[in-house]
Amino acid sequence: MIKKNLRTILLGVTTLLLVYLYLLSISTETSTQLIKKSSLINSNQEQDKALKYLNQLRQGAGLVPFTSAKILNQASKNHADYLITNHTYGHYEERNKSNFTGKFASDRVIHEGYNTGLIIENVSSNNRNYKESIDGLFAAIYHRFAFLDFQGDEVGIAIKQNKHNPRETAFVYNIGSSALNRLYTTDKKPSQEALTDALNRYKHINKKIITYPFDNQTDVPPVFFNEQPDPLPNHDVSGFPISISFNPVHFKIIKLLNFQLFKGEEETPLFNTLVYDQKKDPNQRLEKFTFVLFPLERLEWNQEYRVKFLAVVDKQLLEKEWRFTTRNPSIPLHRIDNEKETITVKVNEPHLFYFPPQSGKDLLHNVRYNNHFKMEFVDQNTLKLIALKASCLVNTISIGRHNLRLHIED
């Protein structure tokens, strides 16, 4: 039964599609590129940074850090090579294509000499750096729990880039358990008791309850876009999801009473939210003791939020409260609530322009501008802009149904 559940986890962690789809459909008025040319990635350095950042988030949540596993690194590299060579994305490989090493991640790690296929894989594509990849996977709720796995303690990470098209990248993470790997080294058909002991080896070390974002976490992205399978099929944009997970070796019965999100010190919770547990999850991917709150509207930049959770846990009332703060951009940010307003900027000074979505489908697209500007998307509601030339006239930039009016000074 445990083997079956683990296999389900592996197959369930499906292809991440929040790879900023706007990259595929941008049009401009001139030949000027909206997205700046991607720089070449130093894969070894980026992989080291990815491991450090991933462990920073895991330890903040109360989990043991991952150690780097040579075999898992190689299996991840093989799959990243396959994705870039074949200009594709996702978890599965086809035998008739170049660099094939196994249809599933379980096949690929065994191909390299890992003793068990009981691993979890996370994949993202077309990210510009390790942080964008990991932040995106943490925003995608089903992929988040691969990184916050209670039983894993080792990981393989590979980052690959198409040198001829630097925007095409593959980030592959294979998560395993050294206890399971050791068990299958000596016994290919372990007893149920031995298997359970290996599965629980790191669960007993990890924190009993983990939240994400964790208490006092900063630099939290304010937004979630899309994932496959989609937990919010009626929304293309929403707020960063909040989750709480109970370590299954410590608990038996949990009954949720309330799960609320508050902005700063406000006493009234945000009302436009959805709460999922295993039964309410439309894709039936959440574990038994996992609960998720989805803000259906984007969170604000650089804003503190409070979370309150109330449940009956093994016949005892449990109240838990924690805080986190969303990302504070390093350059001036303008929230565009009135599109008739003219904003003054100086030449060669970068600015961010945030268009709060008016609905769950409101994304920026079809940007039209001239070569007096340099632009890129920070996310699908936020533009980074640098004016290259002063102008005595008001410049109007068309962004789909939105407009941005600028006065540019030296």
PDB file of N, CA and C in Angstrom, residues 50-59 63-69 72 120 122 138 144-157 173-178 202 206:
ATOM      1  N   ALA A  50      20.964  26.818  -6.070  1.00  0.00           N
ATOM      2  CA  ALA A  50      19.624  26.226  -5.954  1.00  0.00           C
ATOM      3  C   ALA A  50      19.527  25.353  -4.705  1.00  0.00           C
ATOM      4  N   LEU A  51      20.544  24.528  -4.461  1.00  0.00           N
ATOM      5  CA  LEU A  51      20.537  23.664  -3.278  1.00  0.00           C
ATOM      6  C   LEU A  51      20.530  24.506  -2.002  1.00  0.00           C
ATOM      7  N   LYS A  52      21.341  25.533  -1.960  1.00  0.00           N
ATOM      8  CA  LYS A  52      21.416  26.401  -0.781  1.00  0.00           C
ATOM      9  C   LYS A  52      20.078  27.087  -0.534  1.00  0.00           C
ATOM     10  N   TYR A  53      19.462  27.592  -1.589  1.00  0.00           N
ATOM     11  CA  TYR A  53      18.188  28.309  -1.447  1.00  0.00           C
ATOM     12  C   TYR A  53      17.069  27.349  -1.042  1.00  0.00           C
ATOM     13  N   LEU A  54      17.043  26.179  -1.667  1.00  0.00           N
ATOM     14  CA  LEU A  54      16.031  25.177  -1.338  1.00  0.00           C
ATOM     15  C   LEU A  54      16.149  24.763   0.128  1.00  0.00           C
ATOM     16  N   ASN A  55      17.354  24.562   0.608  1.00  0.00           N
ATOM     17  CA  ASN A  55      17.550  24.194   2.009  1.00  0.00           C
ATOM     18  C   ASN A  55      17.212  25.334   2.961  1.00  0.00           C
ATOM     19  N   GLN A  56      17.442  26.552   2.535  1.00  0.00           N
ATOM     20  CA  GLN A  56      17.052  27.707   3.347  1.00  0.00           C
ATOM     21  C   GLN A  56      15.540  27.690   3.578  1.00  0.00           C
ATOM     22  N   LEU A  57      14.779  27.378   2.543  1.00  0.00           N
ATOM     23  CA  LEU A  57      13.321  27.340   2.660  1.00  0.00           C
ATOM     24  C   LEU A  57      12.862  26.124   3.455  1.00  0.00           C
ATOM     25  N   ARG A  58      13.486  24.962   3.219  1.00  0.00           N
ATOM     26  CA  ARG A  58      13.108  23.766   3.971  1.00  0.00           C
ATOM     27  C   ARG A  58      13.389  23.932   5.470  1.00  0.00           C
ATOM     28  N   GLN A  59      14.556  24.420   5.803  1.00  0.00           N
ATOM     29  CA  GLN A  59      14.895  24.582   7.209  1.00  0.00           C
ATOM     30  C   GLN A  59      14.045  25.664   7.871  1.00  0.00           C
ATOM     31  N   LEU A  63      12.121  21.502   8.328  1.00  0.00           N
ATOM     32  CA  LEU A  63      12.479  20.202   7.770  1.00  0.00           C
ATOM     33  C   LEU A  63      13.993  20.055   7.682  1.00  0.00           C
ATOM     34  N   VAL A  64      14.457  18.815   7.688  1.00  0.00           N
ATOM     35  CA  VAL A  64      15.891  18.587   7.552  1.00  0.00           C
ATOM     36  C   VAL A  64      16.347  19.063   6.179  1.00  0.00           C
ATOM     37  N   PRO A  65      17.577  19.594   6.070  1.00  0.00           N
ATOM     38  CA  PRO A  65      18.059  20.035   4.760  1.00  0.00           C
ATOM     39  C   PRO A  65      18.359  18.835   3.868  1.00  0.00           C
ATOM     40  N   PHE A  66      18.307  19.069   2.568  1.00  0.00           N
ATOM     41  CA  PHE A  66      18.701  18.043   1.605  1.00  0.00           C
ATOM     42  C   PHE A  66      20.222  17.997   1.498  1.00  0.00           C
ATOM     43  N   THR A  67      20.766  16.798   1.374  1.00  0.00           N
ATOM     44  CA  THR A  67      22.154  16.643   0.971  1.00  0.00           C
ATOM     45  C   THR A  67      22.177  16.327  -0.520  1.00  0.00           C
ATOM     46  N   SER A  68      23.265  16.695  -1.169  1.00  0.00           N
ATOM     47  CA  SER A  68      23.386  16.447  -2.600  1.00  0.00           C
ATOM     48  C   SER A  68      23.770  14.989  -2.833  1.00  0.00           C
ATOM     49  N   ALA A  69      23.024  14.302  -3.704  1.00  0.00           N
ATOM     50  CA  ALA A  69      23.274  12.885  -3.991  1.00  0.00           C
ATOM     51  C   ALA A  69      23.786  12.741  -5.421  1.00  0.00           C
ATOM     52  N   LEU A  72      21.491  10.915  -7.942  1.00  0.00           N
ATOM     53  CA  LEU A  72      20.300  11.716  -8.253  1.00  0.00           C
ATOM     54  C   LEU A  72      20.675  12.934  -9.099  1.00  0.00           C
ATOM     55  N   ILE A 120      10.707  11.421  -5.761  1.00  0.00           N
ATOM     56  CA  ILE A 120       9.775  12.451  -6.231  1.00  0.00           C
ATOM     57  C   ILE A 120      10.547  13.399  -7.141  1.00  0.00           C
ATOM     58  N   ASN A 122      10.559  17.096  -9.359  1.00  0.00           N
ATOM     59  CA  ASN A 122      10.010  18.403  -9.696  1.00  0.00           C
ATOM     60  C   ASN A 122      10.741  18.923 -10.929  1.00  0.00           C
ATOM     61  N   PHE A 138       7.280  26.525  -5.604  1.00  0.00           N
ATOM     62  CA  PHE A 138       6.645  26.691  -4.295  1.00  0.00           C
ATOM     63  C   PHE A 138       5.279  27.375  -4.422  1.00  0.00           C
ATOM     64  N   ARG A 144       4.817  22.277  -4.559  1.00  0.00           N
ATOM     65  CA  ARG A 144       5.383  22.712  -3.281  1.00  0.00           C
ATOM     66  C   ARG A 144       5.647  21.537  -2.358  1.00  0.00           C
ATOM     67  N   PHE A 145       4.699  20.608  -2.301  1.00  0.00           N
ATOM     68  CA  PHE A 145       4.809  19.536  -1.316  1.00  0.00           C
ATOM     69  C   PHE A 145       5.862  18.491  -1.699  1.00  0.00           C
ATOM     70  N   ALA A 146       6.328  18.521  -2.932  1.00  0.00           N
ATOM     71  CA  ALA A 146       7.493  17.699  -3.274  1.00  0.00           C
ATOM     72  C   ALA A 146       8.727  18.234  -2.548  1.00  0.00           C
ATOM     73  N   PHE A 147       8.884  19.559  -2.524  1.00  0.00           N
ATOM     74  CA  PHE A 147      10.007  20.172  -1.828  1.00  0.00           C
ATOM     75  C   PHE A 147       9.863  20.089  -0.304  1.00  0.00           C
ATOM     76  N   LEU A 148       8.612  20.039   0.186  1.00  0.00           N
ATOM     77  CA  LEU A 148       8.359  19.986   1.627  1.00  0.00           C
ATOM     78  C   LEU A 148       8.046  18.565   2.079  1.00  0.00           C
ATOM     79  N   ASP A 149       8.602  17.594   1.400  1.00  0.00           N
ATOM     80  CA  ASP A 149       8.367  16.187   1.708  1.00  0.00           C
ATOM     81  C   ASP A 149       8.933  15.840   3.088  1.00  0.00           C
ATOM     82  N   PHE A 150       8.136  15.168   3.921  1.00  0.00           N
ATOM     83  CA  PHE A 150       8.554  14.813   5.272  1.00  0.00           C
ATOM     84  C   PHE A 150       9.602  13.705   5.304  1.00  0.00           C
ATOM     85  N   GLN A 151       9.629  12.826   4.268  1.00  0.00           N
ATOM     86  CA  GLN A 151      10.478  11.643   4.362  1.00  0.00           C
ATOM     87  C   GLN A 151      11.790  11.755   3.579  1.00  0.00           C
ATOM     88  N   GLY A 152      11.908  12.742   2.680  1.00  0.00           N
ATOM     89  CA  GLY A 152      13.120  12.870   1.872  1.00  0.00           C
ATOM     90  C   GLY A 152      14.241  13.575   2.612  1.00  0.00           C
ATOM     91  N   ASP A 153      15.495  13.238   2.253  1.00  0.00           N
ATOM     92  CA  ASP A 153      16.639  13.915   2.861  1.00  0.00           C
ATOM     93  C   ASP A 153      17.772  14.156   1.875  1.00  0.00           C
ATOM     94  N   GLU A 154      17.591  13.745   0.606  1.00  0.00           N
ATOM     95  CA  GLU A 154      18.638  13.991  -0.385  1.00  0.00           C
ATOM     96  C   GLU A 154      18.007  14.370  -1.725  1.00  0.00           C
ATOM     97  N   VAL A 155      18.803  15.062  -2.523  1.00  0.00           N
ATOM     98  CA  VAL A 155      18.256  15.599  -3.768  1.00  0.00           C
ATOM     99  C   VAL A 155      19.338  15.614  -4.843  1.00  0.00           C
ATOM    100  N   GLY A 156      18.892  15.479  -6.076  1.00  0.00           N
ATOM    101  CA  GLY A 156      19.747  15.729  -7.228  1.00  0.00           C
ATOM    102  C   GLY A 156      19.189  16.903  -7.989  1.00  0.00           C
ATOM    103  N   ILE A 157      20.052  17.838  -8.382  1.00  0.00           N
ATOM    104  CA  ILE A 157      19.612  19.046  -9.084  1.00  0.00           C
ATOM    105  C   ILE A 157      20.413  19.200 -10.367  1.00  0.00           C
ATOM    106  N   TYR A 173      14.730  18.471 -10.444  1.00  0.00           N
ATOM    107  CA  TYR A 173      15.029  18.148  -9.053  1.00  0.00           C
ATOM    108  C   TYR A 173      14.502  16.741  -8.759  1.00  0.00           C
ATOM    109  N   ASN A 174      15.378  15.825  -8.358  1.00  0.00           N
ATOM    110  CA  ASN A 174      14.977  14.479  -7.946  1.00  0.00           C
ATOM    111  C   ASN A 174      15.208  14.322  -6.453  1.00  0.00           C
ATOM    112  N   ILE A 175      14.137  14.018  -5.713  1.00  0.00           N
ATOM    113  CA  ILE A 175      14.171  13.980  -4.255  1.00  0.00           C
ATOM    114  C   ILE A 175      14.040  12.535  -3.787  1.00  0.00           C
ATOM    115  N   GLY A 176      14.984  12.103  -2.965  1.00  0.00           N
ATOM    116  CA  GLY A 176      14.976  10.727  -2.481  1.00  0.00           C
ATOM    117  C   GLY A 176      15.218  10.639  -0.993  1.00  0.00           C
ATOM    118  N   SER A 177      15.205   9.413  -0.498  1.00  0.00           N
ATOM    119  CA  SER A 177      15.458   9.129   0.916  1.00  0.00           C
ATOM    120  C   SER A 177      16.666   8.205   1.008  1.00  0.00           C
ATOM    121  N   SER A 178      17.706   8.654   1.712  1.00  0.00           N
ATOM    122  CA  SER A 178      18.894   7.805   1.863  1.00  0.00           C
ATOM    123  C   SER A 178      18.562   6.542   2.659  1.00  0.00           C
ATOM    124  N   TYR A 202      13.074   9.974   8.668  1.00  0.00           N
ATOM    125  CA  TYR A 202      13.244  11.421   8.782  1.00  0.00           C
ATOM    126  C   TYR A 202      11.966  12.124   9.214  1.00  0.00           C
ATOM    127  N   ASN A 206      11.798  15.525  11.613  1.00  0.00           N
ATOM    128  CA  ASN A 206      11.205  16.768  11.132  1.00  0.00           C
ATOM    129  C   ASN A 206      10.183  17.325  12.124  1.00  0.00           C
TER     130      ASN A 206
END
